[in-house]
Amino acid sequence: MTFPRTDFASASNAFEREWLITNALGGFACGTVAQANTRRYHGLLVASLQPPVQRVLMVSKVEVHVRYRNRSYELGSNEFAGGTISPRGFEVLSAFEDDEGLPVWTYACADARLEQRVWMADGRNTTYVRFQLQDASAAMDLELRPLCTYRDYHSHARGGWPLEVADEPRGCRVTAFSAARPYRVLTDRGDFQREPDWYWNFYHRAEAERGLDATEDLFRPGTFRVRLEPGDVVTLIATAESEFDPPATAFDREHKRRRSLLRATPAGAPDWIKRLTLAADQFIVRRSAPGGELRGTTVIAGYPWFSDWGRDTMIALPGLALATGRIQDAAAILRTFAAHVSEGMLPNRFPDGGEEPEYNTVDATLWYFHAVAAYLVATDDKALLRDLYPALRDIIDWHRRGTRYGIRVDPKDGLLFAGEPGVQLTWMDAKVGDWVVTPRIGKPVEINALWHYALTRMAGWGQALKDRRAAADYETAAARVATSFATRFWYPEGGYLYDVIDGPDGVLDIEGRRVDTSLRPNQIFAVSLGTGLLGPVRARAVVDVCAA
């Protein structure tokens, strides 16, 4: 996919268009079409040191200086505090394209064309930046100046601290401090000269728009110099690994991997389906145990700043893994989260620092049943169901007797109650300081739709596994939830479902019980989950009111 010149002809456009590539570990490289960093998260090597978290920005960017036919060209761009933009490499950018999900820049330097490509090694904290001289009538002299740092990717670093630079064959090794992971910056041809220096006051406009600190300084360990004849290629490698593949091998391997992903798309599928398939690949990553061994598979909730979240993983699994034919990944994700069930709950999220998971969610666990069901529809994998069934039973048992944060079944109606002051448990989880913006303590509508779904599925799975007594119990519980749901959640005056019942907020209904009459789309799950929780008339009313 080639983007029109108007997308990057001006600074405002070129600074707004962003690209992203990932490495299946939670690490990534991202930036703008202008190659000016506008976010603290932009960088060529953001390494994940405990996949998929502990992400450290190591190599921010590479400045490219070209000498061709007695003229000089600067191909990058930067914005500095005070508003200065220098250099303005986007002005000689003649083309930008997406080649199977990988960014490609083409720069016009007189009659020459210099192509730049960036990719990461799958499963490695290694980024490759490849330059090829095309359509040239003479040789081109290239200078590559990597700009480096070593910081948590949520932060900024200021300059002046003594990074250690050691010579390596065709490059250097950078060590920020004694406890830091060393990383290397190398090329496959040319010469490297150590020239340590600091570049000051880079400005990240997107951070300023968020009201955050917006400036940082970057360290240049030295300069790579190489002469390219027409058709020649040079590749810069930034790596936090002890070993890496030669650039040509890595390039071929990554393109073969991407083409294999596209085999899952139907014949004749439009390009946007293929792009979605490749984009889905970015979110499926490996998860390591505390000792560093890669033991599981999970889903990154979003780039650049999210880690893996239980809710997002379970909702996204059918689209990311099943629709794309990644059945083994789907099974691995389900197993990974089953291994982290605690007191009948899936993790809400895994913190960036690799600490113990946080469990402040009520719906992630219930969405797990939906993900398992989708997997079984796609595969009929009874062996996996048998393996997961003890964890699924444990979840139901804990919810019935009560688990964290007041999550428990109300014995009076079989509905699920959740919440306590100061904790956000549903997807409406905004919190400012100690203030939970939308607490939703009580019996939320979508939570009870999901609870009914879980019980219904457990009844069927119990029968399939010949756990008939439990299956009958789940079926009875599901029927009770359905009756209570129909009686308690319908708001006759509004013609839709209450958002929360039996909580501390809202108004009193005719029987003196608290109900939240807020019209919210949460109720749509009572229809979309497909368990017949509502009759056809009420289901139609819910769909119509949500669509209005």
Coordinates of C-alpha atoms in Angstrom, one line a residue:
M1 CA 0.0 0.0 0.0
T2 CA 1.5 3.3 -1.1
F3 CA 0.5 6.5 0.6
P4 CA -0.2 9.7 -1.4
R5 CA 2.5 12.4 -1.3
T6 CA -0.1 14.7 0.4
D7 CA 0.1 12.5 3.5
F8 CA 3.6 13.7 4.2
A9 CA 4.3 16.8 2.1
S10 CA 4.0 19.1 5.1
A11 CA 5.4 18.9 8.6
S12 CA 1.9 18.7 10.1
N13 CA 0.9 15.7 8.0
A14 CA 4.3 13.9 8.2
F15 CA 4.4 14.3 11.9
E16 CA 0.9 12.9 12.4
R17 CA 1.2 9.8 10.3
E18 CA 2.6 7.0 12.5
W19 CA 4.0 3.5 11.9
L20 CA 4.5 0.5 14.2
I21 CA 6.3 -2.8 14.1
T22 CA 6.5 -5.4 16.8
N23 CA 8.6 -8.5 17.8
A24 CA 6.1 -10.9 19.5
L25 CA 7.7 -10.2 22.9
G26 CA 5.9 -6.9 23.7
G27 CA 8.9 -5.0 22.3
F28 CA 8.4 -2.7 19.3
A29 CA 9.6 0.1 17.1
C30 CA 7.5 3.0 16.1
G31 CA 7.6 6.6 14.9
T32 CA 6.3 9.0 12.3
V33 CA 6.6 9.1 8.6
A34 CA 8.8 12.2 9.0
Q35 CA 11.0 10.1 11.3
A36 CA 10.6 12.8 13.9
N37 CA 9.7 11.4 17.3
T38 CA 6.6 13.0 18.6
R39 CA 5.9 10.7 21.6
R40 CA 8.1 9.4 24.4
Y41 CA 7.2 5.9 23.1
H42 CA 8.7 6.4 19.7
G43 CA 11.9 4.6 19.1
L44 CA 13.8 2.1 16.9
L45 CA 14.4 -0.4 19.7
V46 CA 12.0 -0.6 22.6
A47 CA 13.1 -3.9 24.1
S48 CA 10.9 -6.1 26.4
L49 CA 13.2 -7.4 29.0
Q50 CA 10.6 -9.6 30.7
P51 CA 8.2 -10.4 27.9
P52 CA 5.8 -8.8 27.3
V53 CA 6.7 -6.1 30.0
Q54 CA 9.7 -4.3 31.4
R55 CA 10.0 -2.3 28.2
V56 CA 13.1 -0.2 27.8
L57 CA 13.7 2.3 25.1
M58 CA 17.3 1.9 24.0
V59 CA 17.8 3.3 20.5
S60 CA 15.6 6.2 19.7
K61 CA 16.4 6.9 16.1
V62 CA 19.1 7.1 13.5
E63 CA 20.1 10.4 11.9
V64 CA 20.9 9.9 8.2
H65 CA 23.2 12.2 6.3
V66 CA 23.8 11.7 2.6
R67 CA 26.5 13.1 0.3
Y68 CA 25.6 12.7 -3.4
R69 CA 27.0 14.5 -6.4
N70 CA 28.6 17.2 -4.2
R71 CA 25.3 17.9 -2.5
S72 CA 24.3 17.1 1.1
Y73 CA 20.9 15.8 2.3
E74 CA 19.6 15.2 5.8
L75 CA 16.9 12.5 5.6
G76 CA 15.5 12.6 9.1
S77 CA 13.5 15.2 11.0
N78 CA 13.4 16.5 14.5
E79 CA 11.4 19.0 16.5
F80 CA 13.2 20.9 19.3
A81 CA 11.9 22.8 22.3
G82 CA 10.9 26.2 21.0
G83 CA 9.4 24.9 17.8
T84 CA 12.4 24.6 15.5
I85 CA 12.1 21.7 13.0
S86 CA 15.5 20.6 11.8
P87 CA 16.4 18.9 9.6
R88 CA 13.3 18.6 7.3
G89 CA 14.0 15.3 5.6
F90 CA 10.3 14.8 4.8
E91 CA 10.8 17.5 2.1
V92 CA 12.9 15.0 0.1
L93 CA 10.7 12.0 0.9
S94 CA 9.2 10.9 -2.4
A95 CA 7.3 7.8 -1.3
F96 CA 6.1 6.0 1.8
E97 CA 4.5 2.6 1.7
D98 CA 3.3 -0.3 3.7
D99 CA 5.0 -3.5 2.4
E100 CA 3.2 -6.4 4.1
G101 CA 2.9 -4.4 7.3
L102 CA 6.5 -3.0 7.2
P103 CA 7.3 0.6 6.6
V104 CA 9.3 1.7 3.6
W105 CA 10.6 5.2 2.8
T106 CA 12.0 6.3 -0.5
Y107 CA 14.1 9.5 -0.6
A108 CA 14.9 11.5 -3.7
C109 CA 18.4 12.9 -3.8
A110 CA 18.9 14.5 -7.2
D111 CA 18.6 11.6 -9.7
A112 CA 19.1 8.9 -7.0
R113 CA 16.6 7.1 -4.9
L114 CA 17.5 5.8 -1.4
E115 CA 15.1 3.2 0.0
Q116 CA 14.9 2.6 3.8
R117 CA 13.1 -0.3 5.4
V118 CA 12.7 -1.2 9.1
W119 CA 11.7 -4.5 10.6
M120 CA 12.2 -6.5 13.8
A121 CA 13.2 -10.1 14.3
D122 CA 10.3 -12.2 15.5
G123 CA 10.9 -13.3 19.1
R124 CA 14.0 -11.1 19.5
N125 CA 14.8 -7.6 20.8
T126 CA 16.5 -6.8 17.5
T127 CA 15.7 -4.1 14.9
Y128 CA 17.1 -3.9 11.4
V129 CA 17.2 -0.6 9.4
R130 CA 18.1 -1.3 5.8
F131 CA 19.2 1.2 3.2
Q132 CA 19.5 0.5 -0.6
L133 CA 20.7 2.9 -3.2
Q134 CA 18.5 2.7 -6.3
D135 CA 18.4 4.5 -9.7
A136 CA 21.7 6.3 -9.0
S137 CA 24.2 7.5 -11.6
A138 CA 27.1 7.7 -9.0
A139 CA 28.1 6.5 -5.6
M140 CA 26.6 7.8 -2.5
D141 CA 28.3 8.5 0.9
L142 CA 26.1 7.7 3.8
E143 CA 26.6 8.7 7.5
L144 CA 24.4 7.0 10.1
R145 CA 24.3 8.5 13.6
P146 CA 22.3 6.4 16.1
L147 CA 20.8 8.4 18.9
C148 CA 20.5 6.3 22.0
T149 CA 19.2 6.3 25.6
Y150 CA 18.2 3.7 28.3
R151 CA 15.0 4.4 30.0
D152 CA 11.6 3.0 30.9
Y153 CA 9.4 3.7 27.9
H154 CA 6.9 5.7 30.0
S155 CA 9.6 8.2 31.1
H156 CA 12.0 10.8 29.6
A157 CA 15.7 11.0 30.2
R158 CA 17.9 14.1 30.4
G159 CA 21.4 14.1 29.2
G160 CA 24.8 14.3 30.7
W161 CA 25.2 10.9 32.3
P162 CA 28.1 8.7 31.3
L163 CA 27.0 5.9 29.0
E164 CA 29.8 3.5 28.4
V165 CA 30.7 2.9 24.7
A166 CA 32.8 -0.1 23.8
D167 CA 34.0 -1.1 20.3
E168 CA 32.5 -4.1 18.7
P169 CA 33.2 -5.5 15.2
R170 CA 31.4 -3.0 12.8
G171 CA 29.9 -1.0 15.6
C172 CA 29.7 -0.5 19.4
R173 CA 28.2 -1.8 22.6
V174 CA 26.4 0.7 24.8
T175 CA 26.0 0.2 28.6
A176 CA 24.0 2.8 30.4
F177 CA 25.0 1.8 33.9
S178 CA 26.2 -1.3 35.8
A179 CA 22.8 -2.9 36.2
A180 CA 21.6 -2.1 32.7
R181 CA 21.2 -4.6 29.8
P182 CA 24.0 -3.8 27.3
Y183 CA 22.9 -3.3 23.7
R184 CA 24.7 -3.1 20.4
V185 CA 24.5 -0.9 17.4
L186 CA 26.2 -2.3 14.3
T187 CA 26.2 -2.3 10.5
D188 CA 27.0 -5.1 8.1
R189 CA 29.5 -2.9 6.1
G190 CA 31.3 0.3 6.4
D191 CA 33.3 1.9 9.3
F192 CA 32.4 3.0 12.7
Q193 CA 34.0 5.9 14.6
R194 CA 33.3 6.6 18.3
E195 CA 32.1 10.2 18.6
P196 CA 30.2 10.3 21.9
D197 CA 28.1 13.3 22.3
W198 CA 24.7 14.5 23.6
Y199 CA 21.9 16.0 21.5
W200 CA 19.6 18.2 23.5
N201 CA 16.0 19.3 23.9
F202 CA 14.1 17.0 21.5
Y203 CA 10.4 18.0 21.7
H204 CA 7.6 15.5 21.7
R205 CA 4.5 17.4 20.7
A206 CA 2.1 14.5 21.5
E207 CA 3.3 14.5 25.1
A208 CA 2.8 18.3 25.3
E209 CA -0.8 17.8 24.1
R210 CA -1.3 15.3 26.9
G211 CA -0.1 17.9 29.4
L212 CA 3.1 15.9 30.2
D213 CA 6.8 16.6 30.2
A214 CA 7.7 16.8 26.5
T215 CA 11.5 17.1 26.2
E216 CA 14.4 14.7 26.3
D217 CA 18.0 14.4 25.4
L218 CA 19.7 11.7 23.3
F219 CA 23.2 10.2 23.2
R220 CA 25.2 9.6 20.1
P221 CA 27.8 6.9 20.6
G222 CA 29.4 7.5 17.2
T223 CA 29.0 7.6 13.4
F224 CA 28.8 4.9 10.8
R225 CA 30.2 5.8 7.4
V226 CA 29.7 3.7 4.2
R227 CA 30.0 4.3 0.5
L228 CA 27.1 2.8 -1.6
E229 CA 27.4 2.1 -5.3
P230 CA 24.2 1.9 -7.2
G231 CA 22.2 -1.2 -6.0
D232 CA 24.3 -1.6 -2.8
V233 CA 22.7 -2.3 0.5
V234 CA 23.8 -1.5 4.1
T235 CA 21.8 -2.5 7.2
L236 CA 22.1 -1.1 10.7
I237 CA 21.3 -3.5 13.5
A238 CA 20.2 -2.4 17.0
T239 CA 20.0 -5.4 19.3
A240 CA 19.7 -6.2 23.0
E241 CA 20.4 -9.9 22.2
S242 CA 23.7 -11.8 22.4
E243 CA 23.1 -13.2 18.9
F244 CA 21.2 -12.1 15.8
D245 CA 20.7 -13.3 12.2
P246 CA 22.6 -11.7 9.4
P247 CA 20.4 -9.0 7.8
A248 CA 19.7 -10.8 4.5
T249 CA 18.6 -13.9 6.4
A250 CA 16.5 -11.9 8.8
F251 CA 14.8 -10.0 5.9
D252 CA 13.9 -13.2 4.1
R253 CA 12.7 -14.9 7.3
E254 CA 10.4 -12.0 8.2
H255 CA 8.8 -11.8 4.8
K256 CA 8.2 -15.5 4.7
R257 CA 6.6 -15.3 8.1
R258 CA 4.3 -12.6 7.0
R259 CA 3.3 -14.4 3.9
S260 CA 2.5 -17.5 6.0
L261 CA 0.2 -15.4 8.1
L262 CA -1.6 -14.2 5.0
R263 CA -2.4 -17.8 4.0
A264 CA -5.2 -17.8 6.5
T265 CA -7.1 -15.1 4.6
P266 CA -9.7 -16.3 2.1
A267 CA -8.8 -16.4 -1.5
G268 CA -9.6 -13.1 -3.2
A269 CA -9.9 -11.3 0.2
P270 CA -9.5 -7.5 -0.2
D271 CA -6.3 -5.8 0.9
W272 CA -7.9 -4.4 4.0
I273 CA -8.6 -7.9 5.3
K274 CA -4.9 -8.8 4.7
R275 CA -3.8 -5.7 6.5
L276 CA -6.0 -6.6 9.4
T277 CA -4.5 -10.1 9.5
L278 CA -1.0 -8.6 9.7
A279 CA -2.1 -6.1 12.3
A280 CA -3.6 -8.8 14.4
D281 CA -0.2 -10.5 14.6
Q282 CA 1.2 -7.5 16.4
F283 CA -1.0 -8.1 19.5
I284 CA -0.2 -11.8 20.0
V285 CA 2.9 -12.1 22.2
R286 CA 4.8 -14.4 24.4
R287 CA 4.8 -14.2 28.2
S288 CA 7.7 -15.2 30.3
A289 CA 7.9 -16.7 33.8
P290 CA 9.7 -14.7 36.5
G291 CA 12.9 -16.5 35.7
G292 CA 12.8 -15.3 32.1
E293 CA 11.7 -18.6 30.4
L294 CA 9.0 -18.0 27.7
R295 CA 6.1 -20.2 29.0
G296 CA 2.9 -18.7 27.7
T297 CA 1.1 -16.6 25.1
T298 CA -1.0 -13.5 25.7
V299 CA -2.4 -10.5 24.0
I300 CA -1.1 -6.9 24.3
A301 CA -4.1 -4.6 24.9
G302 CA -2.7 -1.8 22.7
Y303 CA 0.4 0.0 21.6
P304 CA 2.4 1.9 22.6
W305 CA 1.7 1.9 26.4
F306 CA -0.5 -1.1 27.4
S307 CA 0.6 -4.5 28.7
D308 CA -1.7 -7.5 28.6
W309 CA -5.1 -7.1 30.1
G310 CA -7.5 -10.0 30.9
R311 CA -10.6 -8.3 29.6
D312 CA -9.1 -7.2 26.3
T313 CA -7.5 -10.5 25.7
M314 CA -10.7 -12.5 26.1
I315 CA -12.8 -10.2 24.0
A316 CA -10.2 -10.0 21.3
L317 CA -9.2 -13.6 21.1
P318 CA -11.8 -14.8 18.6
G319 CA -10.8 -12.1 16.1
L320 CA -7.1 -12.0 16.7
A321 CA -6.4 -15.8 16.9
L322 CA -9.4 -17.8 15.6
A323 CA -10.4 -15.7 12.6
T324 CA -6.8 -15.6 11.5
G325 CA -6.3 -19.4 11.8
R326 CA -4.0 -19.2 14.8
I327 CA -5.6 -22.1 16.7
Q328 CA -2.5 -23.1 18.7
D329 CA -2.0 -19.5 19.8
A330 CA -5.6 -19.3 20.9
A331 CA -5.2 -22.5 23.0
A332 CA -1.9 -21.2 24.5
I333 CA -3.6 -18.0 25.5
L334 CA -6.4 -19.8 27.2
R335 CA -3.9 -22.0 29.1
T336 CA -1.7 -19.1 30.1
F337 CA -4.6 -17.3 31.7
A338 CA -6.0 -20.5 33.3
A339 CA -2.6 -20.8 35.0
H340 CA -3.0 -17.3 36.6
V341 CA -6.5 -17.8 38.0
S342 CA -6.6 -16.8 41.6
E343 CA -9.5 -17.1 43.9
G344 CA -11.7 -17.7 40.9
M345 CA -10.5 -14.5 39.1
L346 CA -8.5 -13.9 35.9
P347 CA -6.0 -11.0 36.1
N348 CA -7.2 -7.6 35.2
R349 CA -3.7 -6.7 34.0
F350 CA 0.0 -7.6 34.3
P351 CA 2.0 -4.6 35.5
D352 CA 4.7 -3.1 33.3
G353 CA 7.4 -3.9 35.9
G354 CA 6.7 -7.6 36.0
E355 CA 5.1 -7.6 39.5
E356 CA 2.3 -9.9 40.5
P357 CA -0.9 -9.5 38.4
E358 CA -3.7 -7.2 39.5
Y359 CA -7.1 -8.8 39.9
N360 CA -9.4 -5.8 40.1
T361 CA -11.9 -6.9 37.4
V362 CA -15.2 -8.7 37.4
D363 CA -15.8 -9.1 33.7
A364 CA -12.4 -10.5 32.5
T365 CA -13.1 -13.8 34.2
L366 CA -16.6 -14.0 32.7
W367 CA -15.4 -13.1 29.2
Y368 CA -13.0 -16.1 29.6
F369 CA -16.0 -18.4 29.2
H370 CA -16.9 -16.6 26.0
A371 CA -13.4 -17.1 24.6
V372 CA -13.4 -20.8 25.5
A373 CA -16.7 -21.3 23.9
A374 CA -15.5 -19.5 20.7
Y375 CA -12.5 -21.7 20.6
L376 CA -14.5 -24.9 21.0
V377 CA -16.9 -23.9 18.2
A378 CA -13.8 -23.4 16.0
T379 CA -12.0 -26.6 17.0
D380 CA -14.2 -29.0 18.9
D381 CA -11.0 -29.6 21.0
K382 CA -12.4 -31.6 23.9
A383 CA -8.9 -32.3 25.2
L384 CA -8.4 -28.6 26.0
L385 CA -11.9 -28.4 27.5
R386 CA -11.0 -31.3 29.8
D387 CA -7.8 -29.5 30.8
L388 CA -9.5 -26.2 31.5
Y389 CA -12.6 -27.6 33.1
P390 CA -11.2 -27.7 36.7
A391 CA -10.3 -24.0 36.5
L392 CA -13.7 -23.2 35.0
R393 CA -15.4 -25.0 37.9
D394 CA -13.2 -23.3 40.4
I395 CA -14.2 -19.9 39.0
I396 CA -17.9 -20.7 39.3
D397 CA -17.4 -22.0 42.9
W398 CA -15.5 -18.9 44.0
H399 CA -18.2 -16.6 42.5
R400 CA -20.9 -18.4 44.3
R401 CA -19.3 -18.3 47.7
G402 CA -17.6 -14.9 47.3
T403 CA -14.2 -13.7 46.2
R404 CA -12.3 -10.4 46.1
Y405 CA -13.9 -6.9 46.0
G406 CA -17.4 -8.1 47.1
I407 CA -17.9 -10.3 44.1
R408 CA -20.5 -12.9 45.1
V409 CA -23.8 -14.4 44.1
D410 CA -26.8 -13.0 45.9
P411 CA -28.5 -16.1 47.4
K412 CA -31.9 -14.3 47.2
D413 CA -32.0 -14.1 43.4
G414 CA -28.9 -15.9 42.0
L415 CA -27.6 -12.6 40.4
L416 CA -24.0 -11.6 40.7
F417 CA -23.1 -8.6 42.9
A418 CA -19.7 -6.9 42.5
G419 CA -17.9 -3.9 44.0
E420 CA -16.7 -2.0 47.0
P421 CA -15.8 1.6 47.5
G422 CA -12.6 2.8 45.8
V423 CA -12.4 -0.1 43.3
Q424 CA -13.3 -0.1 39.6
L425 CA -14.3 -3.5 38.4
T426 CA -16.1 -3.2 35.0
W427 CA -14.8 -1.8 31.7
M428 CA -15.9 1.6 32.8
D429 CA -12.8 1.8 34.9
A430 CA -11.6 5.4 34.9
K431 CA -10.1 6.5 38.2
V432 CA -8.6 9.9 39.1
G433 CA -6.6 9.6 42.3
D434 CA -8.8 7.8 44.8
W435 CA -12.0 8.8 42.9
V436 CA -13.7 6.1 40.8
V437 CA -15.5 7.9 38.1
T438 CA -18.1 5.2 37.4
P439 CA -18.1 2.8 40.4
R440 CA -21.1 0.7 39.3
I441 CA -21.3 -1.1 42.7
G442 CA -24.1 -3.6 42.7
K443 CA -25.4 -5.9 40.0
P444 CA -24.3 -4.5 36.6
V445 CA -26.4 -5.5 33.6
E446 CA -23.6 -6.9 31.4
I447 CA -22.0 -8.7 34.3
N448 CA -25.1 -10.7 34.9
A449 CA -25.6 -11.3 31.2
L450 CA -22.1 -12.8 31.2
W451 CA -22.8 -14.7 34.4
H452 CA -25.8 -16.3 32.8
Y453 CA -23.7 -17.1 29.7
A454 CA -21.0 -18.7 31.9
L455 CA -23.5 -20.9 33.7
T456 CA -25.2 -21.9 30.5
R457 CA -21.9 -22.9 28.9
M458 CA -20.9 -24.8 32.0
A459 CA -24.1 -26.8 31.9
G460 CA -23.3 -27.9 28.3
W461 CA -19.6 -28.6 29.0
G462 CA -20.5 -30.6 32.1
Q463 CA -22.7 -32.8 30.0
A464 CA -20.0 -33.2 27.3
L465 CA -17.5 -34.3 30.0
K466 CA -20.1 -36.5 31.8
D467 CA -20.0 -34.4 34.9
R468 CA -23.8 -34.6 34.9
R469 CA -24.5 -33.6 38.5
A470 CA -22.6 -30.4 38.1
A471 CA -24.2 -29.8 34.7
A472 CA -27.7 -30.1 36.2
D473 CA -26.7 -27.7 39.0
Y474 CA -25.4 -25.1 36.5
E475 CA -28.5 -25.5 34.4
T476 CA -30.7 -24.8 37.4
A477 CA -28.6 -21.8 38.4
A478 CA -28.7 -20.4 34.8
A479 CA -32.5 -20.7 34.8
R480 CA -32.8 -18.9 38.1
V481 CA -30.5 -16.1 36.8
A482 CA -32.7 -15.8 33.7
T483 CA -35.9 -15.5 35.8
S484 CA -34.4 -12.9 38.1
F485 CA -32.8 -11.0 35.2
A486 CA -36.2 -10.6 33.4
T487 CA -37.9 -9.6 36.6
R488 CA -35.3 -7.2 38.0
F489 CA -33.5 -5.5 35.1
W490 CA -36.4 -4.4 32.9
Y491 CA -37.1 -0.6 33.2
P492 CA -40.7 -0.3 32.1
E493 CA -40.8 3.5 32.0
G494 CA -37.7 3.6 29.8
G495 CA -38.3 0.6 27.7
Y496 CA -34.7 -0.7 28.3
L497 CA -32.6 -2.4 30.9
Y498 CA -31.3 -0.8 34.1
D499 CA -27.5 -0.4 34.1
V500 CA -27.0 -1.4 37.7
I501 CA -29.4 -2.7 40.4
D502 CA -29.1 -3.1 44.1
G503 CA -26.2 -0.8 44.5
P504 CA -25.8 2.3 46.7
D505 CA -26.5 4.7 43.8
G506 CA -29.4 5.5 41.6
V507 CA -33.1 6.0 42.3
L508 CA -35.7 3.9 44.2
D509 CA -38.0 1.6 42.1
I510 CA -41.6 1.0 43.2
E511 CA -40.4 -1.7 45.6
G512 CA -37.9 0.7 47.3
R513 CA -34.8 -0.9 45.7
R514 CA -31.9 1.1 44.2
V515 CA -31.7 1.1 40.4
D516 CA -29.5 3.0 38.0
T517 CA -31.6 4.2 35.1
S518 CA -28.6 5.5 33.1
L519 CA -29.1 4.6 29.4
R520 CA -25.8 2.8 28.5
P521 CA -24.8 0.3 25.8
N522 CA -23.8 -2.3 28.4
Q523 CA -27.2 -3.8 28.1
I524 CA -26.6 -4.9 24.5
F525 CA -24.7 -8.0 25.8
A526 CA -28.0 -9.3 27.1
V527 CA -28.9 -9.7 23.5
S528 CA -25.6 -10.3 21.7
L529 CA -24.4 -13.2 23.9
G530 CA -27.3 -15.3 22.4
T531 CA -28.5 -17.2 25.5
G532 CA -32.1 -16.2 25.1
L533 CA -31.9 -14.0 28.2
L534 CA -34.6 -11.7 26.8
G535 CA -37.7 -12.4 24.9
P536 CA -37.9 -11.1 21.3
V537 CA -39.9 -8.0 22.1
R538 CA -37.5 -6.8 24.8
A539 CA -34.5 -7.8 22.8
R540 CA -35.6 -5.7 19.9
A541 CA -36.3 -2.8 22.2
V542 CA -32.7 -3.0 23.6
V543 CA -31.2 -3.2 20.2
D544 CA -33.2 -0.2 19.0
V545 CA -32.5 2.0 22.1
C546 CA -28.7 1.2 21.8
A547 CA -28.7 2.1 18.1
A548 CA -30.7 5.3 18.5

